Short mmCIF file of C-alpha atoms in Angstrom, two decimals:
data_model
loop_
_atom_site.label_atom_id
_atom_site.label_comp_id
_atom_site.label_asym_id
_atom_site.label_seq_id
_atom_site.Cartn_x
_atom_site.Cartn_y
_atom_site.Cartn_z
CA UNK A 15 104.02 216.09 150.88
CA UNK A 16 102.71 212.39 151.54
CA UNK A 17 106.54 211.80 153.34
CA UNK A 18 106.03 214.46 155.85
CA UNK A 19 102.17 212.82 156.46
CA UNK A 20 103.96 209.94 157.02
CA UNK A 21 106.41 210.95 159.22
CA UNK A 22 103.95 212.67 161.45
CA UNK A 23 102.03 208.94 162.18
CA UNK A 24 105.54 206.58 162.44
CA UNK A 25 105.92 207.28 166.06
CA UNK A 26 102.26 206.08 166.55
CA UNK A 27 102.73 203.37 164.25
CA UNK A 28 105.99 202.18 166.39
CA UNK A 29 104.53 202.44 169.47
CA UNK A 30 101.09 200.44 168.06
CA UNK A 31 103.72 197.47 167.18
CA UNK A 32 106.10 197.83 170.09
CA UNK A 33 103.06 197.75 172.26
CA UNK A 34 101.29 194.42 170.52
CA UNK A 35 104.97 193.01 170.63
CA UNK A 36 105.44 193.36 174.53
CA UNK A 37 101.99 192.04 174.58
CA UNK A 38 102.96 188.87 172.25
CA UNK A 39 105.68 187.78 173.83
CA UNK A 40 104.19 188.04 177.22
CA UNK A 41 101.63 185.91 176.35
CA UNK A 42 103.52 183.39 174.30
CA UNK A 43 105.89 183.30 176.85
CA UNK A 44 103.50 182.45 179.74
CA UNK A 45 101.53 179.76 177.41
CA UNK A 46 104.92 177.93 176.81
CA UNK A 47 106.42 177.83 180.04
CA UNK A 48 103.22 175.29 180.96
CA UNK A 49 104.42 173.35 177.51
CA UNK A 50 107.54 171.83 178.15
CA UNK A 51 106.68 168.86 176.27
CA UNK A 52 106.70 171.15 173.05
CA UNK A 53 109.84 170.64 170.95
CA UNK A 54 112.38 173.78 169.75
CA UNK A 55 110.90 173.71 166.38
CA UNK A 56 107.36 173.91 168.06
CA UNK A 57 107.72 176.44 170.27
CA UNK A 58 109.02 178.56 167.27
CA UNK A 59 106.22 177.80 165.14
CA UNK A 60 104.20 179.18 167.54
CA UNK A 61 105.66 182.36 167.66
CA UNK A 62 105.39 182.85 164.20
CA UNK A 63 101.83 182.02 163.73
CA UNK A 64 101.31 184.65 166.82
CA UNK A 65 103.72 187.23 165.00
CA UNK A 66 102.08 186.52 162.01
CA UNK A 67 98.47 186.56 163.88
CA UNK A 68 99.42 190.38 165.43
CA UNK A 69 100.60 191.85 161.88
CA UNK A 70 97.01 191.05 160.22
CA UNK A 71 95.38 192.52 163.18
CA UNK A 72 97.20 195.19 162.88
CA UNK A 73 97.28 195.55 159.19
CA UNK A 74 94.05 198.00 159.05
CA UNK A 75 94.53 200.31 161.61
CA UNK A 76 98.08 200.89 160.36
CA UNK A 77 96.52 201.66 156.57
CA UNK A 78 93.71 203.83 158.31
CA UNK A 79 96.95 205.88 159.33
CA UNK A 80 98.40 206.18 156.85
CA UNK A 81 95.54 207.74 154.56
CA UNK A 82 95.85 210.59 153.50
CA UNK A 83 94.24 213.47 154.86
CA UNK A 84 93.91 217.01 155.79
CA UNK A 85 96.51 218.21 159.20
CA UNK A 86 93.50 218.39 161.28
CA UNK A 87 92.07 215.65 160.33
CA UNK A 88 94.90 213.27 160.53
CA UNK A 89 95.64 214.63 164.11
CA UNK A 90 91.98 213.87 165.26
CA UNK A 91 93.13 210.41 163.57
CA UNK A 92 96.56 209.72 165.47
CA UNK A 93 94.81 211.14 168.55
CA UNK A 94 91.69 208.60 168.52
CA UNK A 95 94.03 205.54 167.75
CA UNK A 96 96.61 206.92 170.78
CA UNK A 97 93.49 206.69 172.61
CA UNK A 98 92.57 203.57 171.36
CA UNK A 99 95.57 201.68 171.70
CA UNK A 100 96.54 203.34 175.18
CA UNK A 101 99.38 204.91 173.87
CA UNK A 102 99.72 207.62 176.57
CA UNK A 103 98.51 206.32 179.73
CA UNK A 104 99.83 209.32 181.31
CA UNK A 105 97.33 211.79 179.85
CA UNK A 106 94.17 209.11 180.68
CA UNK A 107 90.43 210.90 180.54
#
């Protein structure tokens, strides 16, 4: 039964990554445009460290997902890290 718990918080773990991801490379990418004097080998350096930088950051809330716990409890779980993360801007309070 842990698979189908599992299952149920993947989307919300994708869209956690895919959303610190946009965020990354929008920010890496505006920092190095002003850095021209930073070589290939720099510039990818950098985006490691800040790849590497988002994965710890989001290392606990991912595990804090993935606990396992009762239905109700882990949808009061994915719906307060949605919420969060401002995964559905759509439905905003």
């Amino acid at each position: 039964m842990l698979w189908l718990g599992s299952m149920e918080v993947t989307p919300t773990i994708v869209a956690i990554r895919e959303k610190a991801d946009a965020i990354r490379k929008a920010e890496l990418e505006r920092t190095l445009s002003g850095m021209s004097h930073l070589s290939d080998k720099e510039k990818k350096s950098i985006d490691k460290m800040t790849s590497a930088m988002m994965n710890k950051i989001l290392h606990h809330p991912i595990v804090y997902l993935k606990q396992e716990d009762s239905h109700k409890d882990k949808k009061a779980k994915l719906a307060l890290v949605r919420k969060f993360f401002n995964l559905d801007p759509e439905n905003p309070d």
